[in-house]
Coordinates of C-alpha atoms and ligand atoms in Angstrom, one line a residue:
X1 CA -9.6 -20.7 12.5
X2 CA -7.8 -17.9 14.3
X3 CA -8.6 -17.0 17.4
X4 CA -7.8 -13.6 19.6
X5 CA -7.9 -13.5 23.2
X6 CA -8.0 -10.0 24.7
X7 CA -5.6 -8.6 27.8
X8 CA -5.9 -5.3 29.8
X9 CA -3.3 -3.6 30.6
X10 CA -2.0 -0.5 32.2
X11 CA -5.0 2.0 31.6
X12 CA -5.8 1.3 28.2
X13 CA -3.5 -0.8 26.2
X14 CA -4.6 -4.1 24.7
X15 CA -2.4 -6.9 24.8
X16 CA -3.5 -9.5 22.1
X17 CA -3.0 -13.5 22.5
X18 CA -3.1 -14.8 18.8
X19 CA -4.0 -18.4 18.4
X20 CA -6.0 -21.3 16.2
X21 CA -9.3 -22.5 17.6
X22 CA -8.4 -25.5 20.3
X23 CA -4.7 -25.0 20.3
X24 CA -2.8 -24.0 22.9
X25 CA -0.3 -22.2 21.1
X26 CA 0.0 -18.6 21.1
X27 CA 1.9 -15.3 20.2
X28 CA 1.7 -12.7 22.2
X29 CA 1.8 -8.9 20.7
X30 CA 2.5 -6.4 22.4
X31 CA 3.0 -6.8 25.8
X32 CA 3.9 -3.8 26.9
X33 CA 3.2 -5.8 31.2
X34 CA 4.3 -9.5 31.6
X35 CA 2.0 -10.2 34.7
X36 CA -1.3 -9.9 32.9
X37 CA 0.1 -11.7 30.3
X38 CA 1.0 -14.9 32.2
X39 CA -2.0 -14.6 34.5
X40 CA -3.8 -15.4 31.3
X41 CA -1.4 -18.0 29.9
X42 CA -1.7 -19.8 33.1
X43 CA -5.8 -19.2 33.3
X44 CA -6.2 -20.7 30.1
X45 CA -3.9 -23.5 30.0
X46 CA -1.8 -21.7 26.9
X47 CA 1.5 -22.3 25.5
X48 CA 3.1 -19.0 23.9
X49 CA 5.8 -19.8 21.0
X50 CA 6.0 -15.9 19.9
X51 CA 6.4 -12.7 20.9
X52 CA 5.0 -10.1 17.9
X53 CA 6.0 -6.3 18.6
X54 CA 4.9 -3.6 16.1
X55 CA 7.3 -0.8 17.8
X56 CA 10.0 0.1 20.6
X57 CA 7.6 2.3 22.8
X58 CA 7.8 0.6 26.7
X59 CA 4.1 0.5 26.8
X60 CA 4.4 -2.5 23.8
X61 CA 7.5 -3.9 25.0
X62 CA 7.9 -3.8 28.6
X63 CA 7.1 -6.8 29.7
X64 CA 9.1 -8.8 27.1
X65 CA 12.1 -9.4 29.4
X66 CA 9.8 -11.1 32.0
X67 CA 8.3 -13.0 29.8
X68 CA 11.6 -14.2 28.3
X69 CA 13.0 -15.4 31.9
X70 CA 10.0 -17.7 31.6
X71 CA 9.4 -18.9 28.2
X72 CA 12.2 -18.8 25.8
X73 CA 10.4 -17.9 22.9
X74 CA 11.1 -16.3 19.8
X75 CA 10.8 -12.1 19.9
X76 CA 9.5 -10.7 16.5
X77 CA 9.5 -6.8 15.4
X78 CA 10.4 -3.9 14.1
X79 CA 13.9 -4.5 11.7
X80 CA 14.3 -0.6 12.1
X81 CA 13.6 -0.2 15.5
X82 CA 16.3 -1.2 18.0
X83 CA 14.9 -3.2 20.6
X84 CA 16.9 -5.2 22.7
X85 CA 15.9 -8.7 22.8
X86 CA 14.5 -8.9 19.2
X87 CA 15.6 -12.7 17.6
X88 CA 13.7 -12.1 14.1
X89 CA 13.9 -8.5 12.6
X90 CA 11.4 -8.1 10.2
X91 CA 10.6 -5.8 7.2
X92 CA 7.5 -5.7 5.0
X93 CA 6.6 -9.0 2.8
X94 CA 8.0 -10.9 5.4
X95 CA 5.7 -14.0 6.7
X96 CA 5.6 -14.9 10.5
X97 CA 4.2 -18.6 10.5
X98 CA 3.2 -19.6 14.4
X99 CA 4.6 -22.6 15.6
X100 CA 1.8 -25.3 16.6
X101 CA -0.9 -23.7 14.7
X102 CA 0.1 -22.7 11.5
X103 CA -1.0 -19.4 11.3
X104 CA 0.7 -17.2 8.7
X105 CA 1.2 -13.4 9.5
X106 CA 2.7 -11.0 6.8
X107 CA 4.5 -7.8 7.8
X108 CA 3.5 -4.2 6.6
X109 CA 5.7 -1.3 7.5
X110 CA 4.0 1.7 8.6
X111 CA 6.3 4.5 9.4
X112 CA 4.8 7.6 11.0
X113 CA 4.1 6.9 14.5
X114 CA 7.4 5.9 15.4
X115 CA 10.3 5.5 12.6
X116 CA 9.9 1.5 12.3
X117 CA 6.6 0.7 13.6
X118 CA 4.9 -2.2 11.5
X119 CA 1.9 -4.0 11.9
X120 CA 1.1 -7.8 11.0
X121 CA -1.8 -9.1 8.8
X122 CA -3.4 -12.1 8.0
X123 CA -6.7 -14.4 8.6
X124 CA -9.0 -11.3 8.1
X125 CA -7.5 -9.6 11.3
X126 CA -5.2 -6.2 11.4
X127 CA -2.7 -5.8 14.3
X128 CA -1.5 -2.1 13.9
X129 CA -0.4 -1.3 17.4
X130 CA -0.4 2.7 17.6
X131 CA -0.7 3.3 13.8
X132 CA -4.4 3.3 13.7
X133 CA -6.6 3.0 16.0
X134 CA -10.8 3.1 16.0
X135 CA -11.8 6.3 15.1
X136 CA -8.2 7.8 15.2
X137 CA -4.3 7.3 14.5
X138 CA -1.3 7.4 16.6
X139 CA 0.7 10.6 17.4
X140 CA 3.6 11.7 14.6
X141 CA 6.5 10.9 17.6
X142 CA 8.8 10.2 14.7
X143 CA 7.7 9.8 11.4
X144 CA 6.3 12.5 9.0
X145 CA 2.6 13.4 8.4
X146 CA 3.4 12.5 4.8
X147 CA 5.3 9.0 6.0
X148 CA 2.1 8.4 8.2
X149 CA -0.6 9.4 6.0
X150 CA 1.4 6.7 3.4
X151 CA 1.1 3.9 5.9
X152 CA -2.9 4.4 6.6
X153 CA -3.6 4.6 3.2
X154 CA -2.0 1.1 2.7
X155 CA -4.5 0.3 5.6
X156 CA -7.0 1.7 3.7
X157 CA -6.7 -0.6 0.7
X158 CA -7.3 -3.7 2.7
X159 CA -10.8 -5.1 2.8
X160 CA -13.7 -3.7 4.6
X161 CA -14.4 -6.9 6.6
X162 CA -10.9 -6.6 8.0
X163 CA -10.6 -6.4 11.6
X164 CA -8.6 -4.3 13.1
X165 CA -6.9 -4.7 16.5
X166 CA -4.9 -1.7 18.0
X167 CA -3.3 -1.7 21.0
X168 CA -5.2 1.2 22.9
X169 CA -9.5 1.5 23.9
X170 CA -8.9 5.4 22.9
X171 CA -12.3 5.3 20.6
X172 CA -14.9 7.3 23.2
X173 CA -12.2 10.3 22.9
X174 CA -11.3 10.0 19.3
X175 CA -14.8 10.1 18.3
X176 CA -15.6 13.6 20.3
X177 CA -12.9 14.6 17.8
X178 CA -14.1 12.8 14.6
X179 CA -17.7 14.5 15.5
X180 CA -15.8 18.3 15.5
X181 CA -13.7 17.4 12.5
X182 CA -16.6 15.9 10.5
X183 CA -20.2 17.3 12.5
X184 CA -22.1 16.1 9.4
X185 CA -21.2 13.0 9.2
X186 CA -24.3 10.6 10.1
X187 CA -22.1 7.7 10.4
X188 CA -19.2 9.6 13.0
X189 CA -22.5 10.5 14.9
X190 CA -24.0 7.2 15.1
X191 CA -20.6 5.7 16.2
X192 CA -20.0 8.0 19.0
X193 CA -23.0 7.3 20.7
X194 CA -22.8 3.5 20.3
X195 CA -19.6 3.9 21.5
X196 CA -20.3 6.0 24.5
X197 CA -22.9 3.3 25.2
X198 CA -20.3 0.4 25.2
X199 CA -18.3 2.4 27.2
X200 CA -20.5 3.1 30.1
X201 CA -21.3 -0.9 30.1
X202 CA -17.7 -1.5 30.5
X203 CA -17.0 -3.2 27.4
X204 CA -14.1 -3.0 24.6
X205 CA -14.7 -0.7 21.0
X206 CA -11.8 -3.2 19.9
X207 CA -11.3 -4.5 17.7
X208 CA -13.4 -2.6 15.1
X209 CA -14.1 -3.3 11.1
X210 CA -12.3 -1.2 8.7
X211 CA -15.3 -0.8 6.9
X212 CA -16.4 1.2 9.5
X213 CA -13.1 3.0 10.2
X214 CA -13.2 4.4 6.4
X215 CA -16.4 6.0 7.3
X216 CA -15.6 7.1 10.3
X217 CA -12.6 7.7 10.7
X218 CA -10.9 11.4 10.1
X219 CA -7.5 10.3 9.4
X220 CA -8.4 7.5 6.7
X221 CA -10.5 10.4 5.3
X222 CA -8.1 13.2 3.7
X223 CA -9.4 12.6 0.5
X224 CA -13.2 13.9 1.5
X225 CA -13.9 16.9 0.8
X226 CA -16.2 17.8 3.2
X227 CA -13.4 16.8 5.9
X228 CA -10.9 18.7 3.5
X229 CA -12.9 22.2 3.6
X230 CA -13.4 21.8 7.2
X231 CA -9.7 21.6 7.7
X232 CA -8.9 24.5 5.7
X233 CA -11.4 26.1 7.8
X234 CA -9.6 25.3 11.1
X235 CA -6.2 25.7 9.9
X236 CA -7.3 29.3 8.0
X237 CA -5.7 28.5 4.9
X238 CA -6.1 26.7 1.7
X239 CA -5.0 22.9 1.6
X240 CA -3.5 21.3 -1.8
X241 CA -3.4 17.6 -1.3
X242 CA -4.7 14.8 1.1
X243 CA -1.2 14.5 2.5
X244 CA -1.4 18.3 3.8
X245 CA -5.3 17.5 4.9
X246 CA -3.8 14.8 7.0
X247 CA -1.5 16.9 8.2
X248 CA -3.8 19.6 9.7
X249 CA -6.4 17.1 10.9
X250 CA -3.6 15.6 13.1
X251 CA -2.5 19.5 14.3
X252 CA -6.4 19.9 14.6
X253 CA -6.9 17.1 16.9
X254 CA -3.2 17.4 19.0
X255 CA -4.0 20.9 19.4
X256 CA -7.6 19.8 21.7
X257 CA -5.8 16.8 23.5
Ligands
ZN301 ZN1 3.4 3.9 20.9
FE302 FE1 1.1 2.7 22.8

């Protein structure tokens, strides 16, 4: 059974600890901060055997060096993406199996957010990193709407029961948008407020179902037409395809930030 063990760090990322129910073995994505990271390690008695990185940005990878000097440990990511101290490029279809545990990751590119960015899947669990996150999607920094809005619909045929585990708690803001984007939509409305709710008792929105994401979510939603005619409306113009209705709901939301 896998197991996820939650780190803060800087304002809002999430660093994840993946690992198998009383094993100490560990990967770490994403750690953008070694000191929380090992604080943790340390806390729970854990052993890391991998680091996991989904893209170059220094929020997900600045702590790797740190952590290297410590444990000397394999670093997995992006094949397209240079980052320094990367041992194992990978590329979609590629399998990450953890040392210890057993655990077997596979490798999805999603281009868009940054020109390499992929995420790793597997036991039920989704980590995307800045691709999507609850109730939202990462800024186009490098990619195309059209390369992005490729890489979320490949999200969007995984199961429902899927959890997904970005690497930001951006979901109180990203629903205020969702609500403007898509004002009739009970189930945006009903997540915002359950949200807001969590928020003001200090606890995480992540990770979320993608169950819920498909109905709540604006950018897993081009293909609505609800969403698509309120789009057209914002934008003044007519829209021809889902790609071009994610395309405007990203200008749309960027546009408020
Ligand atoms: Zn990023
Ligand atoms: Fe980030």
């Amino acid at each position: 059974m896998m197991e996820v063990r939650t780190i803060h760090a800087f304002d809002d990322n999430y660093i994840w600890l993946i690992g198998c129910q009383g094993r100490p073995e560990v990967a770490i994505v994403d750690p953008g901060d070694a000191d929380p990271v090992i604080a943790r390690l340390e806390q729970d008695g854990l052993k890391p055997v991998a680091i996991l990185i989904t893209h170059h940005h220094g929020d997900h990878t600045g702590g790797i060096a740190e952590l290297l000097a410590r444990y000397p440990i394999p670093v997995y990511g992006p094949a397209q993406e240079r980052i320094r101290q990367l041992s194992h490029p990978l590329k979609e279809g590629d399998v990450v199996e953890l040392a210890g545990c057993g655990l077997r990751l596979s490798v999805l590119d999603t281009p868009g957010h940054t020109r390499g960015h992929i995420c790793y899947m597997g036991e039920g669990a989704l980590f995307c990193g800045d691709t999507l996150f609850a109730a939202g999607c990462g800024r186009l920094f490098e990619g195309s709407a059209e390369q992005m809005h490729r890489s979320l619909e490949k999200i969007r045929a995984l199961p429902d029961q899927t959890l997904v585990y970005c690497a930001h708690e951006y979901t109180e803001a990203n629903l205020r948008f969702a609500c403007i984007a898509e004002a009739n939509n009970p189930d945006t409305l009903a997540r915002r407020d359950e949200v807001a709710h969590l928020r003001r008792q200090g606890q995480d929105t992540v990770p979320s179902l993608l169950g819920r994401e498909k109905l709540t979510n604006p950018f897993l939603r081009s293909h609505i037409p609800s969403l698509q005619q309120a789009a057209e409306a914002w934008v003044g113009h007519a829209l021809h395809n889902p790609v071009e209705v994610f395309a405007t709901v990203r200008n749309w939301k960027d546009a408020l930030d």
